[in-house]
């Protein structure tokens, strides 16, 4: 690019120097021609002035000679007449006299603008006039008195002296004028020679300039011819390139008239000759609803702006095409305006494909499953509305992102196996754990299909994901319930057998206490009795869990129970544990066994205490809650209706997901040996189920645990079953 710009700059500099040189030579030629013209004009003026001076002198000399000759003729004719008295001589005299007078008038005019000449003419003219008068008097005297009288007059010295003065004056004037004529002729000849020399010098200079200009013009013309040839070749190459362009190229004037179009454009317009289109309005082939938008684009381009537009045209054979134009302004160097260069391409197939994709997209969006497409680099290409609903991200937020970073915490072996299997076999089906936008972990049943390009190479992967989180939770709850039921059945038989074993031992201990009254024996037997009763009590708890704990149910208020629990926590729990309660006054009633519900709360708060060995916050809350159909589907034990939700929350060590799956199993405990039996939560679950309720657990390691107990609320018509100690409280409530 820099080389092209450099060469272009060199060409511009050379062109500038060439133009400047032509200008300089042209100005020099004008200066020389002007100088030659001035010199020639000056020489011509001088030559003309000299010529006029010579001509004037020549005329004066001629007239003086004529005066001299005519004056002599007048005197001779007058003398002849005086002697002969012949009439012909008189006529000759009269004619010579008239010529003399005429010559005097002519020479007076010729010397009117010359002061020196006018002076001697003023001397000559009266003398000649006086002499002519004398001659006329002599003729009159001859005619009146005769020859003798005239002869006496002629012989007088005065007459001779006057004639001599005239002749002498004419001779002097003639000599002066001849000298002036000679000088004028010499000056005229010198001026002529100078003019000739100047002319030849100017001619030579002009010839040199003409040759130089001719050479420069010839070179310039040759260069113009070469430039024209290069431009013609460039135009032909450009035309060939434009015609070879697989897209329509148009040049549109500011008035919307088509100026140029390439071969592909003719094919799109369905015409064979450009003459059909050139000179016609360009919007003639545009569908009417797009003409206003195209006019706005054309107006903007003619103002020097670029633009893009999609529109529809109709060819001369009726074919509809969708076009995409990229408009660029081209400056007209002559007047500074812009014309419209349009590069158009046919996007009909693209539009049809987009329409088909939109239709397919609508079909995919109707699906409740999450459908997404990613390339082999795991970048998301397609994301339907089902995926938006399932994961929470909008399409614009995820397209182009890495699906592994978006939906998975880490790359599990199962995910790697799925990718390898779909690349090898073309499909895969299985279950995956994924993340939503809120960070919630969901379980999906995923089907992967490999999509290949035209060459058979892997191009993208289509995934269809169906959420089965609730289904998996229900299955897990069902399996857990079945497992607990089996354990309960087994535990019932074991407890029955152990009770049969412990009963004779207890009876024997009591019999030995009566037969061995000494203190040492009593102490040993008492210890033995206590342990037997403790074992029986443990078996009773197991049996209660196995049988579901049946007892007498009454209408129970939760508020007094929770108040008692709060008192126990305050009195017995470490001071490092802070108890917070939130019990509304309008809390509904529960139909159940107050003692068993008390045991449930005790078990939960004791577990919370054990989870906070270094202290923390223990919060107990309750609220009225109505469970609908959607919420009932989440938990297998839940039913539609009114419930009281009791929430026990601690800020203790929390539990892992593996521990959470086993906490309700009998004899399962994470406590040290001797600090727990593993029957507390299993008994709690049995009591809650016996009351028709269910329990949810949420826990994070290091962040604490939350137990939520849901107990069915009792209707108001059951309040007549209130226990006597709660009737007064219920009445005040």
XYZ file of C-alpha atoms in Angstrom:
733
model
C 0.000 0.000 0.000
C 2.847 2.385 0.864
C 4.556 1.579 -2.475
C 1.362 2.313 -4.405
C 0.879 5.572 -2.539
C 4.544 6.483 -3.185
C 4.273 5.821 -6.927
C 1.052 7.771 -7.079
C 2.742 10.678 -5.277
C 5.684 10.619 -7.735
C 3.287 10.702 -10.679
C 1.446 13.645 -9.183
C 4.747 15.540 -8.599
C 5.942 14.854 -12.179
C 2.615 15.950 -13.569
C 2.788 19.138 -11.498
C 6.310 19.924 -12.725
C 5.271 19.245 -16.315
C 2.308 21.565 -16.058
C 4.434 24.246 -14.396
C 7.053 23.961 -17.135
C 4.400 24.300 -19.809
C 3.034 27.331 -18.028
C 6.501 28.901 -17.773
C 7.284 28.309 -21.444
C 3.879 29.589 -22.459
C 4.385 32.745 -20.372
C 7.891 33.183 -21.868
C 6.476 32.763 -25.358
C 3.808 35.338 -24.614
C 6.471 37.709 -23.266
C 8.671 37.243 -26.353
C 5.738 37.650 -28.727
C 4.632 40.752 -26.843
C 8.173 42.172 -26.933
C 8.448 41.416 -30.637
C 5.106 43.036 -31.206
C 6.154 46.151 -29.268
C 9.476 46.386 -31.116
C 7.801 45.755 -34.459
C 5.165 48.347 -33.696
C 7.818 50.892 -32.679
C 9.844 50.224 -35.808
C 6.743 50.384 -37.931
C 5.705 53.671 -36.363
C 9.156 55.101 -36.946
C 9.207 53.762 -40.478
C 5.789 55.214 -41.171
C 6.834 58.544 -39.636
C 9.995 58.616 -41.744
C 8.020 57.606 -44.788
C 5.513 60.333 -44.156
C 8.361 62.852 -43.664
C 10.019 61.694 -46.896
C 6.698 61.808 -48.699
C 6.000 65.287 -47.362
C 9.476 66.475 -48.354
C 9.078 64.860 -51.734
C 5.757 66.558 -52.279
C 7.187 69.907 -51.168
C 10.174 69.445 -53.506
C 7.839 68.456 -56.297
C 5.590 71.417 -55.724
C 8.592 73.785 -55.489
C 9.913 72.416 -58.736
C 6.414 72.794 -60.220
C 6.226 76.385 -58.942
C 9.669 77.068 -60.360
C 8.769 75.505 -63.685
C 5.298 77.015 -63.905
C 6.632 80.413 -62.828
C 9.218 80.270 -65.611
C 6.530 79.162 -68.042
C 4.408 82.094 -66.915
C 7.213 84.591 -67.483
C 8.154 83.040 -70.825
C 4.543 82.988 -72.007
C 4.129 86.613 -70.813
C 7.325 87.714 -72.648
C 6.214 85.946 -75.800
C 2.870 87.655 -75.652
C 4.462 90.994 -75.000
C 6.633 90.534 -78.038
C 4.176 88.847 -80.388
C 0.821 89.743 -78.891
C -0.280 86.283 -79.962
C -3.460 85.047 -78.309
C -2.089 81.507 -77.888
C 0.754 82.873 -75.861
C -1.735 84.723 -73.742
C -3.669 81.530 -73.102
C -0.417 79.761 -72.231
C 0.350 82.579 -69.812
C -3.067 82.347 -68.219
C -2.743 78.556 -67.811
C 0.758 78.863 -66.337
C -0.443 81.597 -64.014
C -3.314 79.415 -62.769
C -0.955 76.479 -62.212
C 1.425 78.716 -60.286
C -1.378 79.942 -58.028
C -2.583 76.328 -57.570
C 0.928 75.186 -56.656
C 1.255 77.990 -54.148
C -2.018 76.943 -52.484
C -0.891 73.271 -52.407
C 2.505 74.037 -50.945
C 0.849 76.309 -48.369
C -1.211 73.336 -47.219
C 1.817 70.980 -47.203
C 3.823 73.373 -45.014
C 0.974 74.457 -42.778
C 2.083 72.249 -39.813
C 5.816 73.044 -40.146
C 6.830 76.368 -38.642
C 10.153 76.661 -40.474
C 8.671 75.891 -43.850
C 5.782 78.156 -43.149
C 8.195 81.021 -42.639
C 9.887 80.778 -46.023
C 6.559 80.073 -47.732
C 5.251 83.253 -46.168
C 8.224 85.019 -47.810
C 7.882 83.263 -51.156
C 4.140 83.556 -51.575
C 3.886 87.396 -51.549
C 6.899 87.751 -53.812
C 5.380 85.390 -56.385
C 2.007 87.074 -56.059
C 3.648 90.462 -56.481
C 5.607 89.222 -59.514
C 2.507 87.777 -61.062
C 0.748 91.072 -60.531
C 3.635 92.831 -62.285
C 3.384 90.423 -65.190
C -0.311 91.060 -65.378
C 0.297 94.798 -65.328
C 2.796 94.483 -68.161
C 0.262 92.580 -70.206
C -2.303 95.241 -69.515
C 0.261 97.903 -70.427
C 1.072 96.027 -73.642
C -2.527 95.832 -74.527
C -3.191 99.471 -73.709
C 0.055 101.375 -74.588
C 1.930 99.095 -76.817
C 5.182 97.261 -76.893
C 7.488 100.239 -76.323
C 5.968 101.127 -73.019
C 6.245 97.576 -71.878
C 9.804 97.286 -73.002
C 10.766 100.270 -70.870
C 9.082 98.624 -67.911
C 10.837 95.305 -68.460
C 14.247 96.845 -68.755
C 13.991 98.432 -65.333
C 16.289 96.947 -62.635
C 13.431 96.478 -60.175
C 11.725 93.861 -62.258
C 14.853 91.862 -62.749
C 15.716 92.046 -59.095
C 12.235 90.701 -58.047
C 12.465 87.733 -60.386
C 15.932 86.899 -59.178
C 14.821 87.050 -55.561
C 11.996 84.644 -56.311
C 14.277 82.267 -58.141
C 16.860 82.467 -55.394
C 14.250 81.878 -52.669
C 12.803 78.893 -54.534
C 16.265 77.540 -55.107
C 17.157 77.807 -51.416
C 13.900 76.263 -50.314
C 14.286 73.499 -52.846
C 17.800 72.810 -51.649
C 16.665 72.663 -48.022
C 13.791 70.340 -48.876
C 16.050 68.128 -50.977
C 18.438 67.874 -48.040
C 15.513 66.995 -45.768
C 14.308 64.485 -48.335
C 17.745 62.951 -48.526
C 18.009 62.742 -44.737
C 14.510 61.323 -44.489
C 15.276 58.704 -47.084
C 18.455 57.758 -45.223
C 16.570 57.531 -41.925
C 13.801 55.565 -43.593
C 16.326 53.192 -45.084
C 18.044 52.794 -41.689
C 14.699 52.222 -40.030
C 13.792 49.714 -42.692
C 17.039 47.842 -42.218
C 16.598 47.928 -38.452
C 13.016 46.705 -38.800
C 14.174 43.941 -41.125
C 16.919 42.886 -38.700
C 14.522 43.043 -35.788
C 11.970 41.072 -37.772
C 14.476 38.373 -38.603
C 15.667 38.198 -34.989
C 12.065 38.038 -33.760
C 11.278 35.477 -36.433
C 14.214 33.340 -35.312
C 13.212 33.655 -31.642
C 9.591 32.941 -32.490
C 10.662 30.000 -34.595
C 12.732 28.635 -31.712
C 9.812 29.132 -29.334
C 7.433 27.570 -31.818
C 9.747 24.609 -32.197
C 10.105 24.330 -28.439
C 6.368 24.626 -27.926
C 5.807 22.191 -30.737
C 8.197 19.742 -29.111
C 6.568 20.151 -25.736
C 3.079 19.999 -27.208
C 4.029 16.962 -29.232
C 5.380 15.271 -26.146
C 2.325 16.326 -24.175
C 0.054 15.095 -26.948
C 1.939 11.817 -27.078
C 1.674 11.551 -23.318
C -2.022 12.377 -23.530
C -2.382 9.714 -26.184
C -0.512 7.234 -24.015
C -2.579 8.306 -21.015
C -5.743 7.990 -23.053
C -4.616 4.563 -24.244
C -3.767 3.572 -20.670
C -7.100 4.943 -19.483
C -8.876 3.067 -22.256
C -7.033 -0.124 -21.364
C -7.689 0.498 -17.673
C -11.329 1.199 -18.445
C -11.545 -1.996 -20.470
C -9.884 -3.980 -17.687
C -12.131 -2.316 -15.129
C -15.170 -3.005 -17.273
C -14.085 -6.633 -17.630
C -13.559 -6.889 -13.874
C -16.887 -5.206 -13.152
C -18.678 -7.452 -15.632
C -16.952 -10.475 -14.062
C -18.138 -9.401 -10.599
C -20.854 -11.839 -9.441
C -22.783 -8.949 -7.865
C -24.734 -6.083 -9.378
C -22.805 -2.790 -9.659
C -24.716 0.378 -10.492
C -23.788 4.036 -10.870
C -26.729 6.332 -10.117
C -26.871 10.071 -10.725
C -28.071 12.599 -8.196
C -31.469 12.736 -9.925
C -31.961 8.983 -9.495
C -31.162 8.159 -13.147
C -29.100 5.040 -13.846
C -25.734 5.912 -15.411
C -23.906 2.552 -15.538
C -24.641 -1.107 -14.770
C -22.559 -4.280 -15.121
C -23.413 -7.575 -16.798
C -24.538 -9.289 -13.587
C -26.899 -6.371 -12.934
C -28.416 -6.844 -16.385
C -28.956 -10.513 -15.605
C -30.642 -9.655 -12.294
C -32.874 -7.087 -14.005
C -33.619 -9.698 -16.711
C -32.571 -7.523 -19.678
C -29.979 -8.158 -22.386
C -28.876 -4.608 -23.179
C -27.877 -1.784 -20.847
C -29.649 0.694 -23.137
C -32.957 -0.524 -21.718
C -31.981 0.698 -18.229
C -29.431 3.503 -18.642
C -31.069 6.902 -18.546
C -34.152 5.550 -16.735
C -35.119 6.028 -13.043
C -33.538 3.327 -10.915
C -36.595 2.869 -8.697
C -38.670 1.594 -11.617
C -37.771 -2.022 -10.750
C -38.094 -1.580 -6.952
C -41.239 -2.904 -5.282
C -43.403 0.135 -4.273
C -43.247 -0.446 -0.524
C -39.436 -0.161 -0.601
C -39.159 2.930 -2.842
C -39.396 5.480 -0.008
C -36.612 3.763 1.960
C -34.436 3.585 -1.169
C -35.091 7.275 -1.890
C -33.976 8.176 1.645
C -30.817 6.093 1.196
C -30.097 7.727 -2.187
C -30.567 11.201 -0.702
C -28.198 10.391 2.155
C -25.556 8.990 -0.232
C -25.748 12.096 -2.445
C -24.954 14.107 0.693
C -21.704 12.162 1.157
C -22.842 9.383 3.524
C -22.559 5.603 3.234
C -25.521 3.284 3.773
C -26.959 -0.221 3.562
C -30.491 -1.348 2.687
C -32.406 -4.526 1.974
C -35.254 -4.274 -0.529
C -37.163 -6.238 -3.135
C -37.104 -5.795 -6.927
C -39.146 -7.177 -9.808
C -37.258 -8.095 -12.976
C -38.545 -7.326 -16.469
C -39.692 -10.949 -16.683
C -41.556 -10.726 -13.369
C -39.034 -12.487 -11.109
C -38.979 -11.190 -7.516
C -35.591 -10.883 -5.850
C -34.454 -9.643 -2.457
C -31.424 -7.381 -2.770
C -28.914 -6.041 -0.267
C -27.172 -2.840 -1.375
C -24.040 -1.229 0.008
C -24.114 2.418 -1.131
C -20.955 4.556 -1.392
C -20.767 8.248 -2.453
C -18.439 9.176 -5.351
C -17.389 12.829 -5.647
C -17.850 14.514 -9.013
C -14.665 16.581 -9.413
C -16.267 19.007 -11.857
C -18.868 20.453 -9.483
C -18.134 18.806 -6.110
C -21.432 16.888 -5.976
C -21.796 13.180 -5.225
C -23.131 10.302 -7.275
C -24.380 6.985 -5.944
C -22.244 3.835 -6.356
C -24.361 0.815 -5.417
C -22.985 -2.690 -4.868
C -25.989 -5.040 -4.759
C -26.151 -8.758 -4.150
C -29.003 -11.192 -4.445
C -30.032 -12.410 -0.980
C -33.211 -14.204 -2.071
C -31.927 -17.635 -1.034
C -30.622 -16.181 2.206
C -34.030 -14.626 2.913
C -35.759 -17.897 2.119
C -33.314 -19.753 4.347
C -33.846 -17.199 7.123
C -37.609 -17.580 6.751
C -37.247 -21.347 6.920
C -34.996 -21.019 9.956
C -37.522 -18.701 11.606
C -40.287 -21.203 10.965
C -38.145 -24.000 12.337
C -37.173 -21.763 15.252
C -40.857 -21.180 16.043
C -41.402 -24.911 16.020
C -38.412 -25.385 18.316
C -39.621 -22.595 20.606
C -42.974 -24.347 20.957
C -41.157 -27.314 22.480
C -41.004 -27.381 26.278
C -37.561 -29.015 26.126
C -34.368 -26.983 26.103
C -32.903 -27.207 22.584
C -29.487 -25.759 21.898
C -26.861 -26.059 19.175
C -23.128 -25.596 19.738
C -20.177 -25.872 17.402
C -17.310 -28.290 17.906
C -15.570 -25.606 19.974
C -18.536 -25.641 22.397
C -19.696 -22.135 21.413
C -23.479 -21.776 21.577
C -25.079 -21.139 18.165
C -28.787 -21.643 18.919
C -30.822 -21.336 22.131
C -34.588 -21.838 22.044
C -37.238 -20.422 24.378
C -37.407 -23.740 26.224
C -33.734 -23.256 27.118
C -34.506 -19.701 28.253
C -37.245 -20.983 30.540
C -35.134 -23.844 31.926
C -31.816 -22.081 32.483
C -32.895 -18.433 32.868
C -30.539 -16.898 30.260
C -31.895 -15.050 27.220
C -30.673 -16.001 23.763
C -28.725 -12.755 23.263
C -26.856 -13.392 26.524
C -25.546 -16.856 25.677
C -24.980 -17.016 21.908
C -21.235 -17.231 21.320
C -20.441 -18.260 24.915
C -18.842 -21.542 25.920
C -21.548 -23.990 26.976
C -19.202 -25.876 29.327
C -18.394 -22.731 31.297
C -22.052 -21.719 31.356
C -23.879 -24.891 32.422
C -21.313 -26.992 34.318
C -19.297 -26.505 37.488
C -16.510 -28.727 36.254
C -15.815 -31.232 33.486
C -16.963 -34.573 34.864
C -15.866 -37.935 33.411
C -19.475 -38.495 32.342
C -19.368 -35.266 30.286
C -16.081 -36.254 28.653
C -17.477 -39.683 27.862
C -20.585 -38.076 26.318
C -18.470 -35.836 24.065
C -16.255 -38.717 22.904
C -19.248 -40.967 22.281
C -21.152 -38.373 20.214
C -18.034 -37.649 18.141
C -17.496 -41.366 17.501
C -21.046 -42.674 17.091
C -22.947 -39.499 16.192
C -25.316 -39.562 19.199
C -25.453 -39.903 22.968
C -28.200 -40.128 25.571
C -27.901 -39.840 29.343
C -28.397 -37.753 32.495
C -26.374 -34.648 33.343
C -26.163 -32.273 36.290
C -26.274 -28.658 35.080
C -26.496 -25.141 36.513
C -29.154 -22.463 36.026
C -28.541 -18.727 35.993
C -29.285 -18.579 39.745
C -26.671 -21.260 40.421
C -29.283 -23.949 41.091
C -28.240 -27.502 40.235
C -30.727 -29.325 38.025
C -30.807 -32.787 36.525
C -31.601 -33.139 32.809
C -32.105 -36.065 30.502
C -29.966 -35.047 27.526
C -29.919 -36.297 23.922
C -26.959 -35.280 21.745
C -26.855 -35.561 17.949
C -23.751 -34.767 15.865
C -24.330 -32.578 12.779
C -21.826 -32.810 9.908
C -21.078 -30.406 7.037
C -21.230 -31.174 3.314
C -17.773 -32.778 3.477
C -18.770 -35.096 6.298
C -16.717 -33.233 8.908
C -18.202 -32.612 12.392
C -19.831 -29.187 12.404
C -22.018 -28.834 15.488
C -23.868 -30.743 18.210
C -27.630 -30.551 18.731
C -28.687 -31.070 22.357
C -32.239 -31.649 23.598
C -32.480 -31.440 27.403
C -35.491 -32.373 29.516
C -35.463 -31.443 33.188
C -36.020 -34.452 35.466
C -34.980 -32.827 38.745
C -38.423 -33.219 40.368
C -38.740 -36.720 38.988
C -35.354 -37.641 40.445
C -36.272 -36.060 43.777
C -39.536 -37.964 43.881
C -37.743 -41.176 42.961
C -35.154 -40.554 45.683
C -37.895 -39.827 48.232
C -39.753 -42.964 47.175
C -36.607 -45.074 47.442
C -35.825 -43.516 50.820
C -39.359 -44.147 52.034
C -39.213 -47.741 50.839
C -35.796 -48.152 52.488
C -37.049 -46.666 55.744
C -40.138 -48.852 55.583
C -37.992 -51.933 55.121
C -35.717 -50.840 57.957
C -38.778 -50.208 60.113
C -40.138 -53.682 59.467
C -36.765 -55.189 60.246
C -36.362 -53.005 63.327
C -39.814 -54.038 64.624
C -38.858 -57.705 64.594
C -35.482 -57.012 66.196
C -37.078 -54.898 68.943
C -39.631 -57.626 69.686
C -36.898 -60.208 70.060
C -34.735 -57.903 72.180
C -37.709 -57.093 74.443
C -38.211 -60.828 74.981
C -34.517 -61.024 75.961
C -34.550 -57.975 78.254
C -37.780 -58.860 80.097
C -36.340 -61.960 81.976
C -33.160 -59.944 82.727
C -35.189 -57.109 84.286
C -37.316 -59.565 86.269
C -34.187 -61.342 87.502
C -32.597 -58.052 88.558
C -35.691 -57.051 90.483
C -35.758 -60.526 92.195
C -32.074 -60.273 93.083
C -32.635 -56.794 94.583
C -35.004 -58.394 97.057
C -32.672 -61.291 97.886
C -29.433 -59.292 98.132
C -30.111 -56.350 100.456
C -26.447 -55.328 101.007
C -25.500 -51.917 99.563
C -22.798 -53.165 97.245
C -25.132 -55.680 95.640
C -27.922 -53.106 95.484
C -25.607 -50.671 93.763
C -24.535 -53.233 91.178
C -28.096 -54.408 90.640
C -29.328 -50.814 90.358
C -26.757 -50.114 87.691
C -27.817 -53.269 85.908
C -31.503 -52.266 86.173
C -30.814 -48.788 84.826
C -28.965 -50.147 81.843
C -31.695 -52.680 81.137
C -34.334 -49.908 81.300
C -32.167 -47.674 79.091
C -31.928 -50.457 76.560
C -35.703 -51.003 76.770
C -36.273 -47.290 76.251
C -33.961 -47.371 73.218
C -35.899 -50.326 71.858
C -39.126 -48.390 72.511
C -37.857 -45.536 70.323
C -36.949 -47.968 67.579
C -40.349 -49.616 67.857
C -42.065 -46.224 67.779
C -40.176 -45.408 64.579
C -40.998 -48.776 63.033
C -44.744 -48.636 63.903
C -45.210 -44.979 63.050
C -45.965 -43.915 66.651
C -49.624 -44.052 67.199
C -51.148 -42.110 70.064
C -54.028 -39.928 71.109
C -54.275 -36.830 68.924
C -55.841 -33.572 70.060
C -55.857 -29.961 68.826
C -52.453 -28.556 69.709
C -51.204 -24.961 69.661
C -47.622 -24.630 68.498
C -46.934 -21.331 70.286
C -46.786 -22.814 73.845
C -44.595 -25.669 72.649
C -42.153 -23.296 70.993
C -42.125 -21.043 74.054
C -41.209 -24.052 76.210
C -38.483 -25.022 73.750
C -37.115 -21.472 73.871
C -37.040 -21.678 77.696
C -35.152 -24.975 77.594
C -32.619 -23.504 75.128
C -32.099 -20.444 77.298
C -31.614 -22.491 80.482
C -29.601 -25.437 79.234
C -27.761 -24.507 76.018
C -24.328 -22.802 76.095
C -24.369 -19.040 76.317
C -22.414 -18.886 73.058
C -25.575 -19.953 71.239
C -28.022 -17.110 70.621
C -31.653 -18.151 70.226
C -34.003 -16.116 67.996
C -37.713 -16.855 67.612
C -40.328 -15.552 65.216
C -43.761 -16.926 66.121
C -46.827 -15.054 64.761
C -49.828 -14.732 67.098
C -52.342 -15.855 64.498
C -50.642 -19.220 63.964
C -53.052 -21.998 63.041
C -53.653 -25.132 65.151
C -52.311 -28.642 64.604
C -54.077 -31.921 65.278
C -51.593 -34.234 66.945
C -49.773 -35.449 70.053
C -48.232 -32.533 72.000
C -45.625 -34.823 73.650
C -44.477 -36.213 70.303
C -44.330 -32.753 68.720
C -42.330 -31.586 71.734
C -39.914 -34.464 71.047
C -39.598 -33.386 67.382
C -38.633 -29.841 68.345
C -36.219 -31.058 71.041
C -34.472 -33.365 68.580
C -34.085 -30.569 66.003
C -32.717 -27.934 68.429
C -30.359 -30.476 70.057
C -28.941 -31.356 66.638
C -28.571 -27.638 65.914
C -26.727 -27.190 69.218
C -24.373 -30.070 68.432
C -23.689 -28.528 64.996
C -22.432 -25.296 66.662
C -19.724 -26.369 69.153
C -18.176 -22.894 68.997
C -21.460 -21.056 69.265
C -23.709 -19.401 66.718
C -27.273 -18.355 66.065
C -30.201 -20.733 66.475
C -33.370 -19.398 64.900
C -36.867 -20.881 65.318
C -39.709 -19.541 63.192
C -43.205 -20.608 62.170
C -45.745 -19.420 59.633
C -49.078 -20.348 58.092
C -48.669 -21.777 54.594
C -50.992 -23.031 51.863
C -49.510 -25.625 49.486
C -50.857 -25.727 45.932
C -50.722 -28.396 43.279
C -47.348 -27.315 41.870
C -45.669 -27.348 45.292
C -47.333 -30.661 46.110
C -45.701 -32.264 43.081
C -42.221 -31.368 44.325
C -42.466 -33.537 47.466
C -43.932 -37.023 47.364
C -45.341 -36.694 50.909
C -46.941 -33.275 50.347
C -50.660 -32.809 49.717
C -52.670 -29.792 48.708
C -53.911 -27.897 51.754
C -53.078 -25.636 54.709
C -49.923 -26.241 56.710
C -47.928 -24.790 59.551
C -44.265 -24.527 58.594
C -41.803 -24.726 61.505
C -38.271 -23.673 60.540
C -35.201 -24.481 62.676
C -32.026 -22.833 61.353
C -28.480 -22.928 62.671
C -25.201 -21.369 61.573
C -23.193 -24.490 62.280
C -20.886 -26.676 60.255
C -23.526 -27.863 57.774
C -23.776 -31.180 55.929
C -22.588 -32.523 52.618
C -25.065 -33.840 50.056
C -24.045 -37.452 50.868
C -24.804 -36.960 54.568
C -28.127 -35.270 53.783
C -29.265 -38.351 51.885
C -28.764 -40.573 54.968
C -29.667 -38.419 57.992
C -33.102 -40.001 58.416
C -31.784 -43.564 58.362
C -32.004 -45.314 61.765
C -28.699 -45.617 63.630
C -26.910 -43.300 61.144
C -24.963 -40.599 62.954
C -21.945 -38.406 62.362
C -21.356 -37.922 66.095
C -18.663 -39.641 68.092
C -19.330 -43.007 69.692
C -21.359 -42.591 72.849
C -22.701 -39.115 71.894
C -25.561 -40.211 69.654
C -27.692 -43.223 68.807
C -28.672 -42.230 65.263
C -32.385 -42.550 66.144
C -33.222 -38.859 66.779
C -33.956 -37.766 63.214
C -35.431 -41.131 62.222
C -37.850 -40.876 65.160
C -38.546 -37.252 64.253
C -39.381 -38.255 60.689
C -41.688 -40.988 61.927
C -43.557 -38.561 64.212
C -43.920 -35.994 61.423
C -45.251 -38.580 58.975
C -47.602 -39.937 61.643
C -49.035 -36.412 61.840
C -49.502 -36.290 58.038
C -46.644 -33.878 57.457
C -43.257 -33.890 55.784
C -39.857 -32.306 56.265
C -37.350 -30.562 53.958
C -33.652 -30.083 54.638
C -31.294 -27.504 53.166
C -27.653 -27.424 54.210
C -24.287 -26.177 52.959
C -20.962 -27.184 54.418
C -19.638 -24.340 56.543
C -22.834 -22.284 56.231
C -25.309 -24.081 58.459
C -28.456 -26.183 58.172
C -32.181 -25.476 57.925
C -34.941 -27.987 58.786
C -38.476 -27.073 57.686
C -41.272 -29.175 59.221
C -44.662 -29.019 57.500
C -47.621 -30.042 59.712
C -51.211 -30.068 58.405
C -53.255 -27.266 59.984
C -56.493 -28.184 61.757
C -59.856 -26.609 60.798
C -61.777 -24.438 63.287
C -64.498 -27.061 63.810
C -61.900 -29.289 65.450
C -61.162 -26.808 68.237
C -63.650 -28.591 70.552
C -61.002 -31.271 70.873
C -58.545 -28.873 72.565
C -56.850 -30.276 75.622
C -58.141 -28.699 78.883
C -54.877 -26.870 79.544
C -55.029 -25.244 76.058
C -58.730 -24.301 76.011
C -58.146 -21.016 77.787
C -55.311 -20.139 75.402
C -57.441 -21.050 72.397
C -60.321 -18.983 73.730
C -58.104 -15.949 74.153
C -56.576 -16.500 70.747
